[in-house]
Coordinates of C-alpha atoms in Angstrom, one line a residue:
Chain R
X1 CA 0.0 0.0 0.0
X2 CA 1.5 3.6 -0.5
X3 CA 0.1 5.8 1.7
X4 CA 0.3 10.0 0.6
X5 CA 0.3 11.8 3.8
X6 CA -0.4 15.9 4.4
X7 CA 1.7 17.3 6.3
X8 CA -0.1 20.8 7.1
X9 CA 1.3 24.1 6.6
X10 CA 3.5 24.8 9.7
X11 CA 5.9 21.9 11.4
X12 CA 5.7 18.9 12.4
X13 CA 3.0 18.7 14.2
X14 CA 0.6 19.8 12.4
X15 CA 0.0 16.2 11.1
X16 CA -3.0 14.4 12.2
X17 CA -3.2 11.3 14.6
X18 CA -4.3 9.6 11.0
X19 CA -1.4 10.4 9.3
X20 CA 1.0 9.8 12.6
X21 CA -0.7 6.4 13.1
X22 CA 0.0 5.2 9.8
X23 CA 3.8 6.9 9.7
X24 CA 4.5 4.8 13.0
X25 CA 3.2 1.7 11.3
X26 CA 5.4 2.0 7.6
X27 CA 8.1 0.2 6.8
X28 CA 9.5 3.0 4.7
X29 CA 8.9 6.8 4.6
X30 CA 9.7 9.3 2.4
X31 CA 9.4 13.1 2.5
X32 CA 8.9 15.3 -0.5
X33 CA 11.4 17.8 -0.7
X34 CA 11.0 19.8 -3.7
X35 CA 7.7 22.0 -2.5
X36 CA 6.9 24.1 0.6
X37 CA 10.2 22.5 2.3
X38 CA 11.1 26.1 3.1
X39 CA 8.1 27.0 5.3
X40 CA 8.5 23.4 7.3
X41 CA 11.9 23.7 8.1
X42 CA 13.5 20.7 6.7
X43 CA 16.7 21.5 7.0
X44 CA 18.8 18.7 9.0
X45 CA 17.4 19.8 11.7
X46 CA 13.9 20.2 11.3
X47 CA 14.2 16.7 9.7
X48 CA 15.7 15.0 12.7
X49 CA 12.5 16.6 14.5
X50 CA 10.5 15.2 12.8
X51 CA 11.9 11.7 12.9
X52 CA 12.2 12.0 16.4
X53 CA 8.3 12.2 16.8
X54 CA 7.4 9.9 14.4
X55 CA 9.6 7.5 15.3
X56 CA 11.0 6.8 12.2
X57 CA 13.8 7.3 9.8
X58 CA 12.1 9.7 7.5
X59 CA 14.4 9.5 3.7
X60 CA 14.3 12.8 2.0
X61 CA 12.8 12.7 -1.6
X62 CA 13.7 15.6 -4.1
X63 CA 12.0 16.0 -7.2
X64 CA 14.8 14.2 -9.2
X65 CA 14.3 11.2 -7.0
X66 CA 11.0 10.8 -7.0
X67 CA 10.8 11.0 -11.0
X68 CA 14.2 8.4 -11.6
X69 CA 13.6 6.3 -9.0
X70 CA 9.7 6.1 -8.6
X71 CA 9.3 2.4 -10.2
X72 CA 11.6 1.5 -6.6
X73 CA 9.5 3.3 -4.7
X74 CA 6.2 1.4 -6.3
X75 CA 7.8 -1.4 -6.0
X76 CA 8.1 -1.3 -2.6
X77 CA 4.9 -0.2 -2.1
X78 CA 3.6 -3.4 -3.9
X79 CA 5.3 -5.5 -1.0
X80 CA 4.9 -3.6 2.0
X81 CA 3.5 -0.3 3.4
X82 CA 5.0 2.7 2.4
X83 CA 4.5 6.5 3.3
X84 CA 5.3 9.6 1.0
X85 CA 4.6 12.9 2.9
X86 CA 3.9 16.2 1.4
X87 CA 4.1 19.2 3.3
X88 CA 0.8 20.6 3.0
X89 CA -2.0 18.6 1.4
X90 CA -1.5 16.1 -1.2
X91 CA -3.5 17.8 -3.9
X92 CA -3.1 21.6 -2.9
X93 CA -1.2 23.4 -4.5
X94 CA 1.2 21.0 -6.1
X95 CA -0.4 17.8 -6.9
X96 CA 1.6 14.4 -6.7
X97 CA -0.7 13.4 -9.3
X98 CA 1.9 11.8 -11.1
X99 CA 2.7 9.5 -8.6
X100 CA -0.7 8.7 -7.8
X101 CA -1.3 7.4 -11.3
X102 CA 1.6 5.4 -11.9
X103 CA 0.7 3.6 -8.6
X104 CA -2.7 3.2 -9.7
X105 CA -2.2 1.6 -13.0
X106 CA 0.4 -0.7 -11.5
X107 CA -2.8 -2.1 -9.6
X108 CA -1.6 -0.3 -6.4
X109 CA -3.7 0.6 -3.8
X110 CA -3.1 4.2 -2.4
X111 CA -4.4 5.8 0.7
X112 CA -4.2 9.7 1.1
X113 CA -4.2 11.3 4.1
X114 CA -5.5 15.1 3.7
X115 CA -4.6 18.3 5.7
X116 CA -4.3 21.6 5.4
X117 CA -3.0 23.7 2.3
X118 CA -2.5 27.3 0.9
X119 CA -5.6 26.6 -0.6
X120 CA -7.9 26.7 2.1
X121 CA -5.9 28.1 4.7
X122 CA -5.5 31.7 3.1
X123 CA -9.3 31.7 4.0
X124 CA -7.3 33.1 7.5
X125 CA -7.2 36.7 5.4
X126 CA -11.1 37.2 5.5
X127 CA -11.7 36.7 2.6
X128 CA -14.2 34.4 1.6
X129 CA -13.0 31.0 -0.6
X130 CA -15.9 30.9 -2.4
X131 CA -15.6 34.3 -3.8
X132 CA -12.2 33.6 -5.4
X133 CA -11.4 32.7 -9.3
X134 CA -8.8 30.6 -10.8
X135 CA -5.5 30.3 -8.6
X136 CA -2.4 31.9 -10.5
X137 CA 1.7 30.6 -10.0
X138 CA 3.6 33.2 -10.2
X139 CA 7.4 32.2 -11.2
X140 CA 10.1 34.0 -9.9
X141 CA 11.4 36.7 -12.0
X142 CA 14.7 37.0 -13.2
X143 CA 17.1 40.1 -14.5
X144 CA 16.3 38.7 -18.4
X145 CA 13.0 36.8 -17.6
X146 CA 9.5 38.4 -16.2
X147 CA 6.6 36.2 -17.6
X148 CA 3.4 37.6 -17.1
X149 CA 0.7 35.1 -18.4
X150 CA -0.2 35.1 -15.4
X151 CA -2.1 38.7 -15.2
X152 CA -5.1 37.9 -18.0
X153 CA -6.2 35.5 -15.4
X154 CA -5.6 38.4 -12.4
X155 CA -7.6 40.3 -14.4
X156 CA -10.5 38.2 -15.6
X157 CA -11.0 37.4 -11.9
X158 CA -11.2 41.2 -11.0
X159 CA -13.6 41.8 -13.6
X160 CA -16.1 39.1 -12.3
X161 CA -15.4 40.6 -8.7
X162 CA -13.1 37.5 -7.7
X163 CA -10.6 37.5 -5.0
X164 CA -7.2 35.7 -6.6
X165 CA -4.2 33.9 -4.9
X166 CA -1.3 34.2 -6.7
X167 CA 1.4 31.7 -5.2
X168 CA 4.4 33.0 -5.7
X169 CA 7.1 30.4 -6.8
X170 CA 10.4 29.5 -4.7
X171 CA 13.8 28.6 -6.2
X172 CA 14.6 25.8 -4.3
X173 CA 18.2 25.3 -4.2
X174 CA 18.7 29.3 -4.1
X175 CA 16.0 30.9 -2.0
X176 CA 15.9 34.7 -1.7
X177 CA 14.3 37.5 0.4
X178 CA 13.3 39.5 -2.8
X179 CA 10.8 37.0 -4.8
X180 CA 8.0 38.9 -2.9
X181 CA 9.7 42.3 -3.8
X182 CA 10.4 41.7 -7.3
X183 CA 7.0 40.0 -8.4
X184 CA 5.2 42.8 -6.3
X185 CA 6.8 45.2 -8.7
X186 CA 5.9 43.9 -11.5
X187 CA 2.1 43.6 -10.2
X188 CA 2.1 46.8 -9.0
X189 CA 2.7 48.5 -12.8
X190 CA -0.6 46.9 -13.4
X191 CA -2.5 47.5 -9.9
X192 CA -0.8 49.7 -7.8
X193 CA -3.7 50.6 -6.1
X194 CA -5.9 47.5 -6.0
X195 CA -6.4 46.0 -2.0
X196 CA -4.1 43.0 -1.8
X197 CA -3.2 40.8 1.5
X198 CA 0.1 39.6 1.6
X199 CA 1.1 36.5 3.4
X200 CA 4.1 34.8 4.5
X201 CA 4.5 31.4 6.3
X202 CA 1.3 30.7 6.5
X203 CA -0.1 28.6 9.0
X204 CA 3.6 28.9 11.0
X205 CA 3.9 30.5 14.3
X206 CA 5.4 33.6 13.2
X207 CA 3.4 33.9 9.7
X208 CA 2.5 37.3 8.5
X209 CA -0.5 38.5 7.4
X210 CA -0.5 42.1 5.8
X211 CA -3.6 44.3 4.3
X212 CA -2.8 47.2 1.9
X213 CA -2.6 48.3 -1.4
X214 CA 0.1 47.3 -3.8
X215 CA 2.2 50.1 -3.3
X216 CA 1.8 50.3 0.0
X217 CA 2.5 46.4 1.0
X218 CA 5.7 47.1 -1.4
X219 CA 7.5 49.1 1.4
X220 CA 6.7 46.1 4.2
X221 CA 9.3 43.4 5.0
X222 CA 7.8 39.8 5.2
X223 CA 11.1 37.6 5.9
X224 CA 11.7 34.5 4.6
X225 CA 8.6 32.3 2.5
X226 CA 7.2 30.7 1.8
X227 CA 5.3 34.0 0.0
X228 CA 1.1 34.4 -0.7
X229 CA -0.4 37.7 -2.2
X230 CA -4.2 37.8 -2.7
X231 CA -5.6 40.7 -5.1
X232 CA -8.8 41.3 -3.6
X233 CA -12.2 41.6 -5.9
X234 CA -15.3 42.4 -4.6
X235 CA -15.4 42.7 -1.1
X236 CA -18.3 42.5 1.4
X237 CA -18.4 43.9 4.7
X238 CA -17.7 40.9 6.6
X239 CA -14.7 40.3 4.3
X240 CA -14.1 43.9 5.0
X241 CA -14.2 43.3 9.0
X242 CA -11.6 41.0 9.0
X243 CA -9.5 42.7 6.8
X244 CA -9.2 45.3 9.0
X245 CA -7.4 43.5 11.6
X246 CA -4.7 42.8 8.9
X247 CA -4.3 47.2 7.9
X248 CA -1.4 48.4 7.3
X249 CA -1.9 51.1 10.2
Chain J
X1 CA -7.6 32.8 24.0
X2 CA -9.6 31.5 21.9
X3 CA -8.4 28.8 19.8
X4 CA -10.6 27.9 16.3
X5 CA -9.0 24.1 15.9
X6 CA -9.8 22.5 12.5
X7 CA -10.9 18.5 12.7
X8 CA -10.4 17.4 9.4
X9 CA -13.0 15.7 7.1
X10 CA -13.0 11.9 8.4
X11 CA -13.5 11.6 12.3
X12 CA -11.9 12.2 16.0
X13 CA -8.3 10.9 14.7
X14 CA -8.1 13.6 11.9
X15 CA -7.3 16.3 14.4
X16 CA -3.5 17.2 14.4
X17 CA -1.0 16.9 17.2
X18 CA -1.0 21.0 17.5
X19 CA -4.7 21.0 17.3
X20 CA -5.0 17.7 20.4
X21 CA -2.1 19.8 21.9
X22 CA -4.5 22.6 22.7
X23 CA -7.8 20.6 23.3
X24 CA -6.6 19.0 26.0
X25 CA -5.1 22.3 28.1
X26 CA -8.3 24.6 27.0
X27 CA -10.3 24.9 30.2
X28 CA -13.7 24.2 28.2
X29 CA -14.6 23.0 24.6
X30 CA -17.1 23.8 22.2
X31 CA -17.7 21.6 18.6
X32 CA -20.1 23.0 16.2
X33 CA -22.9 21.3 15.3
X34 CA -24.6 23.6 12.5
X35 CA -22.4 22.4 9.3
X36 CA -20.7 19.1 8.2
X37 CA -21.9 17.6 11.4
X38 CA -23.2 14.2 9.4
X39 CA -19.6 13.5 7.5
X40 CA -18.7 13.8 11.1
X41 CA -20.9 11.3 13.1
X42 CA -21.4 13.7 15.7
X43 CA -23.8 11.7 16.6
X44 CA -24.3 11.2 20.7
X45 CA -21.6 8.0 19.8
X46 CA -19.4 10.0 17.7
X47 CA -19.4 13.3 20.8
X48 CA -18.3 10.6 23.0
X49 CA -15.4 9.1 21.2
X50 CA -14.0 12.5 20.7
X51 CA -14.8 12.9 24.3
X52 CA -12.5 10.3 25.0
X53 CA -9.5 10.8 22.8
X54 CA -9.2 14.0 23.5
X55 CA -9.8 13.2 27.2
X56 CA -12.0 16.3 27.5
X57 CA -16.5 17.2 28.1
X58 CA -17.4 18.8 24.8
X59 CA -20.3 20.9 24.7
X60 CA -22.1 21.2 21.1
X61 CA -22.8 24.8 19.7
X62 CA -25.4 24.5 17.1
X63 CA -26.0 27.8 15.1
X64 CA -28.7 29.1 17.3
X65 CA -26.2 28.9 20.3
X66 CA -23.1 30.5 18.9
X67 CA -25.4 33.4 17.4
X68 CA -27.2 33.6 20.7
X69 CA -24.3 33.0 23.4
X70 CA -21.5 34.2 21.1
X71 CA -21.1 36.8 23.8
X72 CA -20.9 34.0 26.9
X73 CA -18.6 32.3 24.7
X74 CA -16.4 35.5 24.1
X75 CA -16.2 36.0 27.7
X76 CA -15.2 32.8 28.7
X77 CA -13.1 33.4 26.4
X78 CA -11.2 36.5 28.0
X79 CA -10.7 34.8 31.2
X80 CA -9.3 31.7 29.9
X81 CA -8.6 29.4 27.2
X82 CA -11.6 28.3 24.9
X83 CA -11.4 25.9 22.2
X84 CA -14.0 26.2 19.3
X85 CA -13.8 22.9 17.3
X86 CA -14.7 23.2 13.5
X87 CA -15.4 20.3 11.1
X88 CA -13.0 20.7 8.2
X89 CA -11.0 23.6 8.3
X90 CA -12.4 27.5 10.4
X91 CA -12.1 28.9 7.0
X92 CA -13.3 26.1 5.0
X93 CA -16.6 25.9 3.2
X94 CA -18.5 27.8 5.8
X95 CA -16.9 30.4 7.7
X96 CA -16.2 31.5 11.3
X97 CA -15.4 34.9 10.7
X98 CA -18.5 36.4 12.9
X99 CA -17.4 34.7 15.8
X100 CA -13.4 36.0 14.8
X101 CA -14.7 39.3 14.1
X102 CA -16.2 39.8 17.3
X103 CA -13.5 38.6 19.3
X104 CA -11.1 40.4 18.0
X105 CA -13.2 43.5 18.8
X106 CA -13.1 42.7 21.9
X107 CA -9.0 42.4 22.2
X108 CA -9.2 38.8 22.4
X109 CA -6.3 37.1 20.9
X110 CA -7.5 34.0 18.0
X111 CA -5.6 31.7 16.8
X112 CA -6.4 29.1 14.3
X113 CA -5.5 25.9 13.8
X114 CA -6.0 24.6 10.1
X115 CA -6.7 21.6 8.8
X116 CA -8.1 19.7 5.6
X117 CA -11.9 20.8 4.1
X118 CA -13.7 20.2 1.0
X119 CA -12.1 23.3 -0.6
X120 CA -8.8 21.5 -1.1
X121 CA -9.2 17.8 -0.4
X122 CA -11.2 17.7 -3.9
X123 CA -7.7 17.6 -5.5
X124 CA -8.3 14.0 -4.5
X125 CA -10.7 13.4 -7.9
X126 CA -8.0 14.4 -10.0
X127 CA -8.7 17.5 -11.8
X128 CA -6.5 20.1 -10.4
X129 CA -7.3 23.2 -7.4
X130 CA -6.0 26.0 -9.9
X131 CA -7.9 25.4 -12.6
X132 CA -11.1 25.9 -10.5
X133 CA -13.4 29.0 -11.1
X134 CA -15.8 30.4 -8.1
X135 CA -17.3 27.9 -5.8
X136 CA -21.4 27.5 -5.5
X137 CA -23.2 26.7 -2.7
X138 CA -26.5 25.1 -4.3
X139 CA -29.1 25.0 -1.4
X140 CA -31.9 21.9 -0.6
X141 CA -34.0 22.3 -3.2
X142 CA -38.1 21.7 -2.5
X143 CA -40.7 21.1 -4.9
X144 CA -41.5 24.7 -4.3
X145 CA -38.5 26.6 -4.1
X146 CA -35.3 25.7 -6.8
X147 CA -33.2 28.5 -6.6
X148 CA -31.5 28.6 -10.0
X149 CA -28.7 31.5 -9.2
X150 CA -25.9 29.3 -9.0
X151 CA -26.5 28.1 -12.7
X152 CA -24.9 31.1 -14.0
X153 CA -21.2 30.5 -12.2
X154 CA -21.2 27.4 -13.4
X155 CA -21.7 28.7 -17.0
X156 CA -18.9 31.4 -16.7
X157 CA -16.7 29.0 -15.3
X158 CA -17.5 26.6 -17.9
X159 CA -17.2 29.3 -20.6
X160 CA -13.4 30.1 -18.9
X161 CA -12.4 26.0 -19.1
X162 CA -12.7 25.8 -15.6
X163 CA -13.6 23.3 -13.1
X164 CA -16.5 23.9 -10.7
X165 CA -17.0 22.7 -6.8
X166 CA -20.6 22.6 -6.3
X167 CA -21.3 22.5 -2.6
X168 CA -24.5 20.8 -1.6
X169 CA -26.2 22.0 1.2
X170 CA -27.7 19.8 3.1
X171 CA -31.0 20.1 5.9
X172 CA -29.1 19.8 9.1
X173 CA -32.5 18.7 11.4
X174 CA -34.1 16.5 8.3
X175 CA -30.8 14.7 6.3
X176 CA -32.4 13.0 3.3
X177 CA -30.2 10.8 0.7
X178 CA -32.3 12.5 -1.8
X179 CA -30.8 15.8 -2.1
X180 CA -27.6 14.6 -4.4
X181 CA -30.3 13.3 -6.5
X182 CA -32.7 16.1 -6.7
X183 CA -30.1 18.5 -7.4
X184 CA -28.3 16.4 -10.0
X185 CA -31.7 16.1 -12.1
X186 CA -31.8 20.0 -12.1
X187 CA -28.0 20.4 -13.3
X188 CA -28.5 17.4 -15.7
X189 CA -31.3 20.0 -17.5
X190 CA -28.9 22.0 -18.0
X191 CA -26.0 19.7 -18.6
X192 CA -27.0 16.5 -19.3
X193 CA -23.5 15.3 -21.1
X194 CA -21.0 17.5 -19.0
X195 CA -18.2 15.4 -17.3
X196 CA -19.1 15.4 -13.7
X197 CA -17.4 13.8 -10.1
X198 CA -20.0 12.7 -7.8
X199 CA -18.1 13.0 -4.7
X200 CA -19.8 11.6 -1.3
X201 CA -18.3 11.7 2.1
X202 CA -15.0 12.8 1.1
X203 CA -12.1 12.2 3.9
X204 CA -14.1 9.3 5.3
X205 CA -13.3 5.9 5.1
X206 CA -16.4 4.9 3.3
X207 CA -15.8 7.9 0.8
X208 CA -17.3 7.8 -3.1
X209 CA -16.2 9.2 -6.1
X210 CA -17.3 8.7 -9.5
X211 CA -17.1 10.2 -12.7
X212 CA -19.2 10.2 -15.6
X213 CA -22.0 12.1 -17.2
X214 CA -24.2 14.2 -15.2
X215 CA -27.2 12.0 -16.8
X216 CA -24.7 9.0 -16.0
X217 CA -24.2 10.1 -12.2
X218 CA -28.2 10.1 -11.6
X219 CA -28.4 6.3 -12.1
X220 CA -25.6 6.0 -8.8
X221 CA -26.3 5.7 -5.2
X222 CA -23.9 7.8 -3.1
X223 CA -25.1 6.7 0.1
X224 CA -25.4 9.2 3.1
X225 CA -24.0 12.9 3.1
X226 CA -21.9 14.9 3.0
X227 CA -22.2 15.2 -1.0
X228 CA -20.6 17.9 -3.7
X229 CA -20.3 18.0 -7.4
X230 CA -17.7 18.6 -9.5
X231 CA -18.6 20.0 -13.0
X232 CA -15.4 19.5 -15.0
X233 CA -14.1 22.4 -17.5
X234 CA -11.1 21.6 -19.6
X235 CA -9.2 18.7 -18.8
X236 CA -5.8 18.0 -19.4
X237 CA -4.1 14.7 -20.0
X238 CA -2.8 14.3 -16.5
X239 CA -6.4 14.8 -15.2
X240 CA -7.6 13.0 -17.3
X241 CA -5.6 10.0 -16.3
X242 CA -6.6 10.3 -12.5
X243 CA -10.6 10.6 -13.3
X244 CA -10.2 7.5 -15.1
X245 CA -10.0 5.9 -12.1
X246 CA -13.4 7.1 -10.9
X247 CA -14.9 6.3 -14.3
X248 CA -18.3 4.4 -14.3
X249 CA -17.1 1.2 -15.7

């Protein structure tokens, strides 16, 4: 059996006494490392932490592994109970569909455990989940390369009065302070003055959660990602209430 | 303090470590009882093995209650710690924000502890969270009153290529196993040969998903709530490969 198991959004342990249960009782676990590993702290440290409560040796999968070497992993799975945890939820906002299949048409059965992801959790801003459109990625920008497919879809949603979350991509083996910064920039030549929330480390002790317009949220400091923005639409006054616990002051 | 704790979609074991963490040193604990309560088996047997995993009395807060005693609740609340337990996640499909709202007028510090909901444990039937347009809510229909509002999100969406969560409501003092079907015939007017996911007690252990044709989904029983719809907009190969899994064979 291979067993997909969310991890939540802040360490670890914000998995569930599902998840845990079924960790204590695999023979093998692996842990994606190629998403979200900045907001949960897996660095050789947090990754001892983890194994520590879980009681486990916990092997650390990057995307490379997981796409050479996924027939091993299936074929250990087809012997004996394996866990692959995902920090967040297994189908937020990156999907381990991929996995999933190829399990599946191997005649595998697979088990996932949910939790929390960016794409519930940013309901934490006020604003409502149902009122949003389609969720954008935004990549991170370089000196020679600023995409911006990305902003017909910002826009679209603003027109029909949608909220949007943009996730704002991480270089993994190179993370920097100025992703927010940079892609802000560039959103705020389009909508300076639109009412945004931006987030950081969501769902984390110390996340950050900041209401303002464009411009405005480009003078504030977040710290290290993982990095949110939502470009609000249409807002009601509940919406409005809780935003205003989030105001730039 | 007043803690908002997120249970998950399944039952009593899909509450994470954090979330058990701060159940059992909270000096009382509510659970609502007003949405997702059925998924949940809060029935009198379901109250009392959450009672005794999480080692604490649990009161139940049905709407009425937390409208009513919200103040009580608050002022509990300033004195010591509170827990408010939530089925799926506080910001999930329904919201929590009145009760936020007010204690944060009141200088009460909140903190919320996520966890899975609908919004992104539907990743599970394979088509992907980003590619979905606005959410509807489509209410219990009677044979007097079918509210037909929703109809027109799921047109735009569809017009866009986007996927689209329909929520079902369901009658929390009169469940019937006949709203997926009542609701389905009135979609299927519209939509007869749409790709659809039937999707019934998602999280739980007994969960259903199937895809097919709206007309197609009307033949299936899905057994007891909760249920929701997915109305598929453009798929692409990868989701296309996980619904086949779900197919009606």
């Amino acid at each position: 059996m291979l067993y997909i198991i969310g991890l939540g959004l802040g360490d670890e342990r914000d998995i569930t006494l599902r998840g845990l249960d079924v960790v204590r009782r695999c023979v093998k676990i692996y842990v994606e490392a190629y998403t979200s590993l900045l907001s949960f702290g897996l660095s050789s440290d947090g990754l001892s932490k983890m194994e520590r409560l879980y009681g486990k040796t916990i092997t650390i999968a990057d995307r490379e592994m997981v796409e050479e070497k996924a027939d091993s992993i299936l074929s250990e799975a087809s012997e004996s109970d394996i866990a692959f945890l995902v920090v967040g939820d297994p189908f937020g906002a990156t999907t381990h569909s991929d996995l999933v299949v190829r399990a599946r048409q191997l005649g595998l059965d697979v088990q996932v455990i949910h939790n929390a992801s960016i794409m519930n959790a940013i309901g934490l801003c006020g604003l409502q989940l149902y009122r949003y459109g389609e969720t954008v990625s935004i990549p991170f920008f370089t000196e020679t390369w600023e995409p911006d497919s990305f902003y017909e879809k910002i826009k679209r949603n603003n027109q029909l009065g949608l909220h949007t979350l943009c996730l704002l991509d991480i270089r993994v083996k190179e993370p920097t302070m100025e992703s927010l910064c940079s892609t802000f920039q560039s959103i705020a030549a389009y909508s300076g003055n639109s009412l945004c929330v931006g987030v950081a480390r969501l769902g984390c002790e110390d996340q950050k959660i900041i209401a303002g317009s464009m411009e405005d949220l480009l003078e504030i400091d977040f710290g290290p990602p993982l990095h949110c923005l939502v470009i609000a639409g249409e807002t009601h006054p509940v919406e409005e209430e809780m935003l205003n616990f989030y105001r730039i002051k």
